[in-house]
């Protein structure tokens, strides 16, 4: 196995692919292969422009390199290991609930009920005709009539 050599990453926000390869002593085809295996690597600035890497991407490439060359993992094994490392840690709900005061717990419950009521309101179908037209009768103004629109027939355009 290869011994890990510490690599100092320059304090910059973005790196070109060639700079990443030079810094980490990788061939460009290796970096492209890793991009295919780890889709989170690299960011295209604009359509058709070369990919650039943020500092955290360079650190991730360095971590992948270490997992493959030093720890002897395969690409699939490295991917699984990185996914396991970045998985969110579950917090037990009971611990959080016990630290909340009764007044805050009651307020959160009230807000939850209000949000559920809004959700039910949004999920109920609208009252009235399906096409969105409302007539005066449906608005509670029975007996009131709207002025009749003048009847218009087809108009002919003059040719110029």
PDB file of C-alpha atoms in Angstrom:
ATOM      1  CA  UNK A   1       0.000   0.000   0.000  1.00  0.00           C
ATOM      2  CA  UNK A   2       1.061   3.564  -0.640  1.00  0.00           C
ATOM      3  CA  UNK A   3       1.939   5.689   2.366  1.00  0.00           C
ATOM      4  CA  UNK A   4      -0.158   8.834   2.812  1.00  0.00           C
ATOM      5  CA  UNK A   5       1.735  12.022   2.008  1.00  0.00           C
ATOM      6  CA  UNK A   6       0.181  15.188   3.440  1.00  0.00           C
ATOM      7  CA  UNK A   7      -0.999  17.527   0.686  1.00  0.00           C
ATOM      8  CA  UNK A   8      -1.642  21.181   1.379  1.00  0.00           C
ATOM      9  CA  UNK A   9      -4.567  22.593  -0.603  1.00  0.00           C
ATOM     10  CA  UNK A  10      -4.150  26.288  -1.501  1.00  0.00           C
ATOM     11  CA  UNK A  11      -6.616  28.656   0.133  1.00  0.00           C
ATOM     12  CA  UNK A  12      -8.773  29.358  -2.943  1.00  0.00           C
ATOM     13  CA  UNK A  13     -12.465  28.969  -3.669  1.00  0.00           C
ATOM     14  CA  UNK A  14     -12.270  27.354  -7.140  1.00  0.00           C
ATOM     15  CA  UNK A  15      -9.843  25.047  -8.931  1.00  0.00           C
ATOM     16  CA  UNK A  16      -9.636  23.926 -12.560  1.00  0.00           C
ATOM     17  CA  UNK A  17      -9.569  20.200 -13.283  1.00  0.00           C
ATOM     18  CA  UNK A  18      -5.940  20.445 -14.419  1.00  0.00           C
ATOM     19  CA  UNK A  19      -5.008  22.130 -11.130  1.00  0.00           C
ATOM     20  CA  UNK A  20      -6.720  19.393  -9.121  1.00  0.00           C
ATOM     21  CA  UNK A  21      -4.864  16.733 -11.115  1.00  0.00           C
ATOM     22  CA  UNK A  22      -1.525  18.470 -10.622  1.00  0.00           C
ATOM     23  CA  UNK A  23      -2.139  19.105  -6.921  1.00  0.00           C
ATOM     24  CA  UNK A  24      -3.222  15.537  -6.129  1.00  0.00           C
ATOM     25  CA  UNK A  25      -0.900  13.863  -8.663  1.00  0.00           C
ATOM     26  CA  UNK A  26      -3.734  12.272 -10.657  1.00  0.00           C
ATOM     27  CA  UNK A  27      -4.156  11.651 -14.353  1.00  0.00           C
ATOM     28  CA  UNK A  28      -7.094  13.547 -15.923  1.00  0.00           C
ATOM     29  CA  UNK A  29      -8.817  10.313 -16.982  1.00  0.00           C
ATOM     30  CA  UNK A  30      -8.776   9.162 -13.340  1.00  0.00           C
ATOM     31  CA  UNK A  31     -10.485  12.368 -12.198  1.00  0.00           C
ATOM     32  CA  UNK A  32     -13.104  12.010 -14.970  1.00  0.00           C
ATOM     33  CA  UNK A  33     -13.736   8.408 -13.898  1.00  0.00           C
ATOM     34  CA  UNK A  34     -14.222   9.507 -10.322  1.00  0.00           C
ATOM     35  CA  UNK A  35     -16.609  12.251 -11.499  1.00  0.00           C
ATOM     36  CA  UNK A  36     -18.716   9.563 -13.174  1.00  0.00           C
ATOM     37  CA  UNK A  37     -18.669   7.447 -10.012  1.00  0.00           C
ATOM     38  CA  UNK A  38     -19.240  10.395  -7.630  1.00  0.00           C
ATOM     39  CA  UNK A  39     -21.657  12.812  -9.375  1.00  0.00           C
ATOM     40  CA  UNK A  40     -21.290  15.445  -6.640  1.00  0.00           C
ATOM     41  CA  UNK A  41     -17.741  16.184  -7.742  1.00  0.00           C
ATOM     42  CA  UNK A  42     -17.116  19.333  -9.739  1.00  0.00           C
ATOM     43  CA  UNK A  43     -19.377  22.166 -10.790  1.00  0.00           C
ATOM     44  CA  UNK A  44     -19.914  23.465 -14.316  1.00  0.00           C
ATOM     45  CA  UNK A  45     -19.849  27.278 -14.234  1.00  0.00           C
ATOM     46  CA  UNK A  46     -22.057  27.545 -17.327  1.00  0.00           C
ATOM     47  CA  UNK A  47     -23.228  25.275 -20.088  1.00  0.00           C
ATOM     48  CA  UNK A  48     -20.266  24.273 -22.215  1.00  0.00           C
ATOM     49  CA  UNK A  49     -17.682  25.672 -19.822  1.00  0.00           C
ATOM     50  CA  UNK A  50     -15.047  23.489 -18.163  1.00  0.00           C
ATOM     51  CA  UNK A  51     -15.804  21.968 -14.803  1.00  0.00           C
ATOM     52  CA  UNK A  52     -14.393  23.661 -11.768  1.00  0.00           C
ATOM     53  CA  UNK A  53     -13.964  22.300  -8.284  1.00  0.00           C
ATOM     54  CA  UNK A  54     -14.720  23.965  -4.985  1.00  0.00           C
ATOM     55  CA  UNK A  55     -12.361  23.484  -2.088  1.00  0.00           C
ATOM     56  CA  UNK A  56     -14.672  20.871  -0.509  1.00  0.00           C
ATOM     57  CA  UNK A  57     -14.636  18.928  -3.795  1.00  0.00           C
ATOM     58  CA  UNK A  58     -10.841  18.910  -3.804  1.00  0.00           C
ATOM     59  CA  UNK A  59     -10.923  17.644  -0.220  1.00  0.00           C
ATOM     60  CA  UNK A  60     -13.391  14.945  -1.282  1.00  0.00           C
ATOM     61  CA  UNK A  61     -11.119  13.893  -4.178  1.00  0.00           C
ATOM     62  CA  UNK A  62      -8.245  13.728  -1.696  1.00  0.00           C
ATOM     63  CA  UNK A  63     -10.388  11.544   0.581  1.00  0.00           C
ATOM     64  CA  UNK A  64     -11.337   9.261  -2.336  1.00  0.00           C
ATOM     65  CA  UNK A  65      -7.676   8.976  -3.306  1.00  0.00           C
ATOM     66  CA  UNK A  66      -6.804   8.002   0.260  1.00  0.00           C
ATOM     67  CA  UNK A  67      -9.602   5.409   0.432  1.00  0.00           C
ATOM     68  CA  UNK A  68      -8.515   3.825  -2.850  1.00  0.00           C
ATOM     69  CA  UNK A  69      -4.730   3.955  -2.607  1.00  0.00           C
ATOM     70  CA  UNK A  70      -4.058   3.736   1.125  1.00  0.00           C
ATOM     71  CA  UNK A  71      -7.057   1.830   2.496  1.00  0.00           C
ATOM     72  CA  UNK A  72      -7.293  -0.371  -0.616  1.00  0.00           C
ATOM     73  CA  UNK A  73     -11.036   0.061  -1.200  1.00  0.00           C
ATOM     74  CA  UNK A  74     -12.739  -0.248  -4.572  1.00  0.00           C
ATOM     75  CA  UNK A  75     -14.694   2.657  -6.081  1.00  0.00           C
ATOM     76  CA  UNK A  76     -17.945   1.096  -4.884  1.00  0.00           C
ATOM     77  CA  UNK A  77     -16.485   0.605  -1.404  1.00  0.00           C
ATOM     78  CA  UNK A  78     -15.242   4.192  -1.308  1.00  0.00           C
ATOM     79  CA  UNK A  79     -18.675   5.444  -2.401  1.00  0.00           C
ATOM     80  CA  UNK A  80     -20.384   3.448   0.354  1.00  0.00           C
ATOM     81  CA  UNK A  81     -17.894   4.686   2.946  1.00  0.00           C
ATOM     82  CA  UNK A  82     -18.381   8.337   1.914  1.00  0.00           C
ATOM     83  CA  UNK A  83     -22.170   7.928   1.956  1.00  0.00           C
ATOM     84  CA  UNK A  84     -21.982   6.416   5.445  1.00  0.00           C
ATOM     85  CA  UNK A  85     -19.770   9.282   6.645  1.00  0.00           C
ATOM     86  CA  UNK A  86     -22.118  11.931   5.261  1.00  0.00           C
ATOM     87  CA  UNK A  87     -25.344  10.256   6.467  1.00  0.00           C
ATOM     88  CA  UNK A  88     -27.255  12.458   8.905  1.00  0.00           C
ATOM     89  CA  UNK A  89     -27.061  11.417  12.516  1.00  0.00           C
ATOM     90  CA  UNK A  90     -30.464  10.554  13.960  1.00  0.00           C
ATOM     91  CA  UNK A  91     -31.342  12.367  17.153  1.00  0.00           C
ATOM     92  CA  UNK A  92     -33.660  10.651  19.547  1.00  0.00           C
ATOM     93  CA  UNK A  93     -36.905  12.591  19.642  1.00  0.00           C
ATOM     94  CA  UNK A  94     -37.446  11.878  23.331  1.00  0.00           C
ATOM     95  CA  UNK A  95     -34.294  13.724  24.333  1.00  0.00           C
ATOM     96  CA  UNK A  96     -35.355  16.813  22.382  1.00  0.00           C
ATOM     97  CA  UNK A  97     -38.946  16.707  23.649  1.00  0.00           C
ATOM     98  CA  UNK A  98     -37.833  16.415  27.282  1.00  0.00           C
ATOM     99  CA  UNK A  99     -35.769  19.597  27.031  1.00  0.00           C
ATOM    100  CA  UNK A 100     -38.706  21.685  25.721  1.00  0.00           C
ATOM    101  CA  UNK A 101     -40.780  23.591  28.237  1.00  0.00           C
ATOM    102  CA  UNK A 102     -44.513  22.811  28.457  1.00  0.00           C
ATOM    103  CA  UNK A 103     -45.406  26.279  27.111  1.00  0.00           C
ATOM    104  CA  UNK A 104     -43.276  25.775  23.984  1.00  0.00           C
ATOM    105  CA  UNK A 105     -44.618  22.243  23.505  1.00  0.00           C
ATOM    106  CA  UNK A 106     -48.196  23.602  23.702  1.00  0.00           C
ATOM    107  CA  UNK A 107     -47.386  26.363  21.189  1.00  0.00           C
ATOM    108  CA  UNK A 108     -45.824  23.857  18.758  1.00  0.00           C
ATOM    109  CA  UNK A 109     -48.925  21.658  19.060  1.00  0.00           C
ATOM    110  CA  UNK A 110     -51.152  24.658  18.314  1.00  0.00           C
ATOM    111  CA  UNK A 111     -49.084  25.536  15.246  1.00  0.00           C
ATOM    112  CA  UNK A 112     -49.225  21.904  14.058  1.00  0.00           C
ATOM    113  CA  UNK A 113     -53.024  21.896  14.343  1.00  0.00           C
ATOM    114  CA  UNK A 114     -53.222  25.179  12.445  1.00  0.00           C
ATOM    115  CA  UNK A 115     -51.007  23.846   9.662  1.00  0.00           C
ATOM    116  CA  UNK A 116     -53.089  20.671   9.401  1.00  0.00           C
ATOM    117  CA  UNK A 117     -56.254  22.799   9.140  1.00  0.00           C
ATOM    118  CA  UNK A 118     -54.684  24.806   6.317  1.00  0.00           C
ATOM    119  CA  UNK A 119     -53.677  21.609   4.547  1.00  0.00           C
ATOM    120  CA  UNK A 120     -57.228  20.263   4.791  1.00  0.00           C
ATOM    121  CA  UNK A 121     -58.579  23.572   3.477  1.00  0.00           C
ATOM    122  CA  UNK A 122     -56.195  23.461   0.526  1.00  0.00           C
ATOM    123  CA  UNK A 123     -57.124  19.854  -0.244  1.00  0.00           C
ATOM    124  CA  UNK A 124     -60.895  20.482  -0.344  1.00  0.00           C
ATOM    125  CA  UNK A 125     -62.346  21.063  -3.828  1.00  0.00           C
ATOM    126  CA  UNK A 126     -63.590  24.600  -4.551  1.00  0.00           C
ATOM    127  CA  UNK A 127     -67.311  25.308  -4.339  1.00  0.00           C
ATOM    128  CA  UNK A 128     -68.893  26.542  -7.546  1.00  0.00           C
ATOM    129  CA  UNK A 129     -68.725  25.744 -11.219  1.00  0.00           C
ATOM    130  CA  UNK A 130     -65.685  23.784 -12.316  1.00  0.00           C
ATOM    131  CA  UNK A 131     -64.601  26.319 -14.915  1.00  0.00           C
ATOM    132  CA  UNK A 132     -64.156  29.069 -12.346  1.00  0.00           C
ATOM    133  CA  UNK A 133     -67.088  31.209 -13.582  1.00  0.00           C
ATOM    134  CA  UNK A 134     -69.442  32.476 -10.949  1.00  0.00           C
ATOM    135  CA  UNK A 135     -72.911  33.777 -11.579  1.00  0.00           C
ATOM    136  CA  UNK A 136     -74.641  36.360  -9.471  1.00  0.00           C
ATOM    137  CA  UNK A 137     -77.026  33.678  -8.258  1.00  0.00           C
ATOM    138  CA  UNK A 138     -74.146  31.751  -6.727  1.00  0.00           C
ATOM    139  CA  UNK A 139     -72.979  34.854  -4.874  1.00  0.00           C
ATOM    140  CA  UNK A 140     -76.254  35.169  -3.001  1.00  0.00           C
ATOM    141  CA  UNK A 141     -77.799  37.981  -5.012  1.00  0.00           C
ATOM    142  CA  UNK A 142     -80.918  36.169  -6.169  1.00  0.00           C
ATOM    143  CA  UNK A 143     -83.292  38.395  -8.053  1.00  0.00           C
ATOM    144  CA  UNK A 144     -80.611  40.826  -9.176  1.00  0.00           C
ATOM    145  CA  UNK A 145     -79.937  40.680 -12.832  1.00  0.00           C
ATOM    146  CA  UNK A 146     -76.867  41.718 -14.654  1.00  0.00           C
ATOM    147  CA  UNK A 147     -77.276  44.155 -17.531  1.00  0.00           C
ATOM    148  CA  UNK A 148     -77.529  42.338 -20.820  1.00  0.00           C
ATOM    149  CA  UNK A 149     -74.552  42.729 -23.068  1.00  0.00           C
ATOM    150  CA  UNK A 150     -75.341  44.102 -26.489  1.00  0.00           C
ATOM    151  CA  UNK A 151     -75.528  41.394 -29.096  1.00  0.00           C
ATOM    152  CA  UNK A 152     -72.739  41.654 -31.561  1.00  0.00           C
ATOM    153  CA  UNK A 153     -72.732  39.865 -34.805  1.00  0.00           C
ATOM    154  CA  UNK A 154     -69.733  38.932 -36.866  1.00  0.00           C
ATOM    155  CA  UNK A 155     -67.862  41.916 -38.214  1.00  0.00           C
ATOM    156  CA  UNK A 156     -66.260  42.088 -41.601  1.00  0.00           C
ATOM    157  CA  UNK A 157     -62.835  43.565 -42.086  1.00  0.00           C
ATOM    158  CA  UNK A 158     -62.135  45.772 -44.988  1.00  0.00           C
ATOM    159  CA  UNK A 159     -59.347  44.743 -47.268  1.00  0.00           C
ATOM    160  CA  UNK A 160     -56.687  47.309 -47.922  1.00  0.00           C
TER     161      UNK A 160
END
